[in-house]
Short mmCIF file of C-alpha atoms in Angstrom, two decimals:
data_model
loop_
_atom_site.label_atom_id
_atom_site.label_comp_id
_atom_site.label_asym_id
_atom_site.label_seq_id
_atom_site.Cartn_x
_atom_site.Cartn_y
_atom_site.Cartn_z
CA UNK A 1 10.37 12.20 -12.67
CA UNK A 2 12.70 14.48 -11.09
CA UNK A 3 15.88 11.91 -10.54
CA UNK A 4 17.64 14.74 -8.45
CA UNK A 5 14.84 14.44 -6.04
CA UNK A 6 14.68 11.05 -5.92
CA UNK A 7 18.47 10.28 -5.41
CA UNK A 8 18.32 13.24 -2.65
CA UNK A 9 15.01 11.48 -1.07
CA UNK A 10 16.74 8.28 -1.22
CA UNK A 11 20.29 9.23 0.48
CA UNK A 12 20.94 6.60 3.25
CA UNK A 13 18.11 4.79 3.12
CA UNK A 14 18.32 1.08 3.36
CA UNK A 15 15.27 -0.56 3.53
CA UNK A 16 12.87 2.32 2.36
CA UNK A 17 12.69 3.04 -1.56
CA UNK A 18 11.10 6.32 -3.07
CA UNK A 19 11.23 5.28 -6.93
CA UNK A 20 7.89 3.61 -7.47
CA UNK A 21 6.26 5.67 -10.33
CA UNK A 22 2.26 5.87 -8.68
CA UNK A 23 3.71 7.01 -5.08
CA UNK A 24 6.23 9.54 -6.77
CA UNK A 25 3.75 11.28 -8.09
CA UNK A 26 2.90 12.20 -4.60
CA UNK A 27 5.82 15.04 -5.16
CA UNK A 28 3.65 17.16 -7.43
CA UNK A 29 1.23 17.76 -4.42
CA UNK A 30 4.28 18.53 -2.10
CA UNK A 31 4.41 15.36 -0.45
CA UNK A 32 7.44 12.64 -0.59
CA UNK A 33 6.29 9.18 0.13
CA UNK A 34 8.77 6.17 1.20
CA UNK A 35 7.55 2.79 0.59
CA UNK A 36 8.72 -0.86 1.97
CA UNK A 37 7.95 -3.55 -0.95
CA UNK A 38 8.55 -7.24 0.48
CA UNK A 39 6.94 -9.89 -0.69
CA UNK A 40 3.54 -10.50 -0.92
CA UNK A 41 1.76 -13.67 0.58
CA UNK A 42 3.71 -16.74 0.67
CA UNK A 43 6.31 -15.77 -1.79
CA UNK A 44 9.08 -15.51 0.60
CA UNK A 45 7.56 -18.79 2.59
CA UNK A 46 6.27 -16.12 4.99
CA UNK A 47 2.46 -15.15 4.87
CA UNK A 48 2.79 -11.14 4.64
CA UNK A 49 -1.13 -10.99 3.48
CA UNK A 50 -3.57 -13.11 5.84
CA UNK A 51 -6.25 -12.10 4.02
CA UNK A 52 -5.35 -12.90 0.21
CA UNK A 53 -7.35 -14.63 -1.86
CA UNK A 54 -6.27 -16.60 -4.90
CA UNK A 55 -7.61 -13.65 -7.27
CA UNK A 56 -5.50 -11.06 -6.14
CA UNK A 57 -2.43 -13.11 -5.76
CA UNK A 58 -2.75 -14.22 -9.36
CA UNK A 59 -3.16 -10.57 -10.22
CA UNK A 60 -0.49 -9.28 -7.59
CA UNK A 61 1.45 -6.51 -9.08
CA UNK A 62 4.99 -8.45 -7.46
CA UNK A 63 5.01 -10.21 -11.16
CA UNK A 64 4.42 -7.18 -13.21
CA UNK A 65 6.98 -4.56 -14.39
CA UNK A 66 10.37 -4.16 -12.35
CA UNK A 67 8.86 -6.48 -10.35
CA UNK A 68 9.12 -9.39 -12.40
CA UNK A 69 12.30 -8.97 -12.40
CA UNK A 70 14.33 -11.53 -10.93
CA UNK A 71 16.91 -9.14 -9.15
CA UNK A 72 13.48 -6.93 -7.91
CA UNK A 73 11.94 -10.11 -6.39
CA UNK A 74 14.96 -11.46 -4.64
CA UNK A 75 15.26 -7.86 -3.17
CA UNK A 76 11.88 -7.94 -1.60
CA UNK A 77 12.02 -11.47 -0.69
CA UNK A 78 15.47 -10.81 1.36
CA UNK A 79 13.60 -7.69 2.85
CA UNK A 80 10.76 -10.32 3.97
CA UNK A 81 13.12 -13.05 5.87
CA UNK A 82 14.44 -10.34 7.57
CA UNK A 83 11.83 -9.09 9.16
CA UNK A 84 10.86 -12.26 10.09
CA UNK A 85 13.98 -13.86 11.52
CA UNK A 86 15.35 -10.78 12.63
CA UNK A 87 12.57 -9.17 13.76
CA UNK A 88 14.41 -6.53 16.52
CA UNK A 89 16.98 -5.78 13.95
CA UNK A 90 14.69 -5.09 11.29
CA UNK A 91 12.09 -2.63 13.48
CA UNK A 92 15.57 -0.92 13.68
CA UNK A 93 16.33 -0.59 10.91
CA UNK A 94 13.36 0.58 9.48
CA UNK A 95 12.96 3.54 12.58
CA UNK A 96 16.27 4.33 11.49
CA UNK A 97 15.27 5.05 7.81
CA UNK A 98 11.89 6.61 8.48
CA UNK A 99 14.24 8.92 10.53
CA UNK A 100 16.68 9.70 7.87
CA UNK A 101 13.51 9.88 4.86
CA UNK A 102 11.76 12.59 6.78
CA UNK A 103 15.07 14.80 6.88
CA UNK A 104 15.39 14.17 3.84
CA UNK A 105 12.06 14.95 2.80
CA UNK A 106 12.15 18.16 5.11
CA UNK A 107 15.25 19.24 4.02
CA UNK A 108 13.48 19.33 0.20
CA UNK A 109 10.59 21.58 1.82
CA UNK A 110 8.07 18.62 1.18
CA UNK A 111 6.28 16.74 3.65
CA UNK A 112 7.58 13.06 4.24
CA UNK A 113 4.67 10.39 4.54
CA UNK A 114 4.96 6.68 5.15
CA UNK A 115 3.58 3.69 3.08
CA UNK A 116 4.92 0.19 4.50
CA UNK A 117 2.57 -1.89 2.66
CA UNK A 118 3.25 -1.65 -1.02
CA UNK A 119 2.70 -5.59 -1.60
CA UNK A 120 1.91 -6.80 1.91
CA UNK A 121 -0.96 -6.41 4.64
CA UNK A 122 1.32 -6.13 7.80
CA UNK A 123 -0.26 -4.18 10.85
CA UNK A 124 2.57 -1.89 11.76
CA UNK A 125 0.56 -0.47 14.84
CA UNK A 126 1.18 -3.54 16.62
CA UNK A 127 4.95 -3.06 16.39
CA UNK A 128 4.15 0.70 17.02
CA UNK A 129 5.30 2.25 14.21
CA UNK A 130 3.14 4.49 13.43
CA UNK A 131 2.80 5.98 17.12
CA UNK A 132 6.51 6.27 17.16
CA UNK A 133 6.31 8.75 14.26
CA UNK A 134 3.58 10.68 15.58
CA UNK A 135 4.35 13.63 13.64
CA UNK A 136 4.45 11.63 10.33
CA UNK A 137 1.20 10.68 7.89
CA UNK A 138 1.35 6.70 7.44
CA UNK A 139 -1.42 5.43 5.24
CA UNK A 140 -1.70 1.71 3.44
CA UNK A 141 -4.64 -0.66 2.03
CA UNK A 142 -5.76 -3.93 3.92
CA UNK A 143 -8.05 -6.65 3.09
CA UNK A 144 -7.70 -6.86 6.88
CA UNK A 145 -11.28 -6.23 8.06
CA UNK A 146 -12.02 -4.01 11.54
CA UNK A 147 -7.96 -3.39 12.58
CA UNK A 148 -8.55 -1.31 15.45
CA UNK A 149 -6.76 0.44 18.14
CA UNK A 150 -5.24 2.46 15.11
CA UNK A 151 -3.18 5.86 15.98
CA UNK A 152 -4.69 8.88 13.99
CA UNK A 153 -1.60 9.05 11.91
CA UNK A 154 -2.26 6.09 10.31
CA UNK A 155 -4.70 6.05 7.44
CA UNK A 156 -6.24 2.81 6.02
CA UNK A 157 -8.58 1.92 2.39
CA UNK A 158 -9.57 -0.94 2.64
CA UNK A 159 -8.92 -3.29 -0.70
CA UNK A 160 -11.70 -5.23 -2.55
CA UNK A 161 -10.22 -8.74 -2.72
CA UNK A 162 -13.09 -10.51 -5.45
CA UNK A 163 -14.65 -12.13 -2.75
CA UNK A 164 -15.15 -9.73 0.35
CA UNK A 165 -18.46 -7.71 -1.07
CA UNK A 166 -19.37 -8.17 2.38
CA UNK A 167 -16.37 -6.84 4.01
CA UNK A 168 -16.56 -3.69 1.51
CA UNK A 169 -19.75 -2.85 2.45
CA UNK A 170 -19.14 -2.87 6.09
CA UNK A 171 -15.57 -0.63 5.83
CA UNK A 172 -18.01 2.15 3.98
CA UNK A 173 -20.79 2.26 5.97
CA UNK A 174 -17.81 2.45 8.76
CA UNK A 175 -16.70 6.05 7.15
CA UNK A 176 -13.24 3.78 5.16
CA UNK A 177 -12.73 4.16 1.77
CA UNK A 178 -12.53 1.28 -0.90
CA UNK A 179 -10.02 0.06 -3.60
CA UNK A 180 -11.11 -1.82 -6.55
CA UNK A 181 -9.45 -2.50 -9.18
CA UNK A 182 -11.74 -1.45 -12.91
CA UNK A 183 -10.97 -2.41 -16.43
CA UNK A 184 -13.74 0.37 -17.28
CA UNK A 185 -14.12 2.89 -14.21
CA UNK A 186 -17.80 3.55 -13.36
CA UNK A 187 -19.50 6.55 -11.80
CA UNK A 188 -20.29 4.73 -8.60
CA UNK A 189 -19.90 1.57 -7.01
CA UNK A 190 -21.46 -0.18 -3.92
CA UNK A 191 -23.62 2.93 -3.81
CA UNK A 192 -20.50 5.31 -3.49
CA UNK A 193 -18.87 7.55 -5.74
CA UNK A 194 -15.46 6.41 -7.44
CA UNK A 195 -12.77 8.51 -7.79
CA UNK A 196 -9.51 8.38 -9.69
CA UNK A 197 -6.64 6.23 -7.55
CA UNK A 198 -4.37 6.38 -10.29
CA UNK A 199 -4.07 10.17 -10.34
CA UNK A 200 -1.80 9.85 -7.21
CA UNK A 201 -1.17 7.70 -4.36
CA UNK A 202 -2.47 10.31 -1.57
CA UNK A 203 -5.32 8.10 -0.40
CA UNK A 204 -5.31 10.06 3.60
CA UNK A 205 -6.35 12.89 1.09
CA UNK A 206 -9.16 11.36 -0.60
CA UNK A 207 -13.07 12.30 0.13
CA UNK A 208 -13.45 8.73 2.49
CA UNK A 209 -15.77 7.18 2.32
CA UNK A 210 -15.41 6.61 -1.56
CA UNK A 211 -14.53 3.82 -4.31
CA UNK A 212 -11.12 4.23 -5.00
CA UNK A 213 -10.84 3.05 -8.78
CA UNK A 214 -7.49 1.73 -9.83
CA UNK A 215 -7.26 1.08 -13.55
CA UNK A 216 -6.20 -2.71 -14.30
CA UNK A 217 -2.64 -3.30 -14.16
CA UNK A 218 -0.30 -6.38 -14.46
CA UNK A 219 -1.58 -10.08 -15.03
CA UNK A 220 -5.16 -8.52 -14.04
CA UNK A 221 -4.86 -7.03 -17.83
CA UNK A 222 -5.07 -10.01 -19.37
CA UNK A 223 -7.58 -11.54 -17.10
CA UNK A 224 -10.86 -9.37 -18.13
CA UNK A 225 -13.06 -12.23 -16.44
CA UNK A 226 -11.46 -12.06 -13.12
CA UNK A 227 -13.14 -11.99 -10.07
CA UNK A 228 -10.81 -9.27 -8.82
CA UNK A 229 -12.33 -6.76 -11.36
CA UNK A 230 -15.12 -4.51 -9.64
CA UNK A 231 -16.68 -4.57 -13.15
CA UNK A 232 -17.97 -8.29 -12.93
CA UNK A 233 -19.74 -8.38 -9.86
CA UNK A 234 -23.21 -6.87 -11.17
CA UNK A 235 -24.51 -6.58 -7.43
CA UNK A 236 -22.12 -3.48 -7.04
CA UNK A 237 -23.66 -1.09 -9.44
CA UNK A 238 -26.90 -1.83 -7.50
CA UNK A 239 -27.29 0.62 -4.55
CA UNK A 240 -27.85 -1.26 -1.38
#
């Protein structure tokens, strides 16, 4: 990691971060991804994921590396409230650092892209966010099935949740991608090839639709049973 890129990336930036190791690696490829982590689900007494499901909150990367830390949860959880009981102030906020991350980004020679879901499932094109920015690339997952109304600059993968098989199936044969996370990555899944998500975070770059395979991470490593895992639902390997 480049820490004179990331302190340069990060200048003046209050709600935004740039340090998360998977999205950093976005740099190699000339991109510079921003991220906004609050807290996932209920954690903050706020629901920031209406579609979670007890699997992936037990497997939720919010308790797993700097994350479990105490100081790192407290962080996101502040970043939550705000946003909900200061909604105007926040939106402001947050305009005001996508602003500042793309010249900072631009002034690097690298292209600035937008990722405001790291732990939650918000839709930011009903505050406008994305159409704001229209010159910006925002792309997230959701276990949020048919958002519509979505500007092109915002790119969605949908997220396999351990009970939405359904749901998966639909978002493919709709042209969207799917995440799902693999303790052993097959060749295809649900009929659909599966790529590497771990190589980088660039998803608006990936070959849609596909299986975006995310190697286990977190709790989810010591849970080779789960649900969550796309390696114990024996349906999926079955073409449909």
């Amino acid at each position: 990691m480049d820490t004179k890129v990331i302190y340069r990336l990060s200048k003046n930036l209050s709600l935004l971060t740039v340090g998360n190791p998977k999205i950093v690696k976005s740099l190699g490829r000339g991109y510079a991804t921003a991220g906004l982590s609050l807290a996932p689900a209920w954690e903050s007494g706020q629901n920031t994921c209406p579609n979670h499901s007890k699997e992936c909150n037990a497997a939720c990367l919010f308790f797993s590396g700097r994350g479990a830390m105490k100081k790192v949860q407290s962080a996101r959880i502040s970043r939550t409230l705000h946003y909900f009981n200061d909604r105007e102030g926040f939106l402001q906020l947050l305009n005001s650092d996508i602003y500042q991350f793309c010249a900072n980004a631009r002034a690097l020679d690298l292209e600035p892209t937008l990722r405001l879901n790291i732990l939650s499932d918000i839709r930011w094109e009903r505050h406008g966010i994305p159409q704001r920015w229209k010159d910006v690339t925002f792309y997230d997952y959701t276990k949020i099935p048919n958002r519509k109304s979505l500007p092109p600059n915002y790119k969605l993968t949908f997220s396999f949740s351990g009970n939405n098989l359904a749901d998966c199936r639909k978002a493919l044969a709709n042209g969207m991608s799917v995440a799902v996370p693999f303790n052993n990555q097959p060749a295809t899944w649900l009929g659909h090839p599966v790529i590497d998500g771990d190589a980088d975070d660039l998803r608006f770059l990936d070959p849609a639709p596909c299986i975006v395979g995310l190697k286990a991470k977190g709790p989810l490593r010591k849970s080779p049973q789960s649900p969550f895992l796309g390696d114990n639902h024996a349906e999926a390997f079955i073409a449909a």
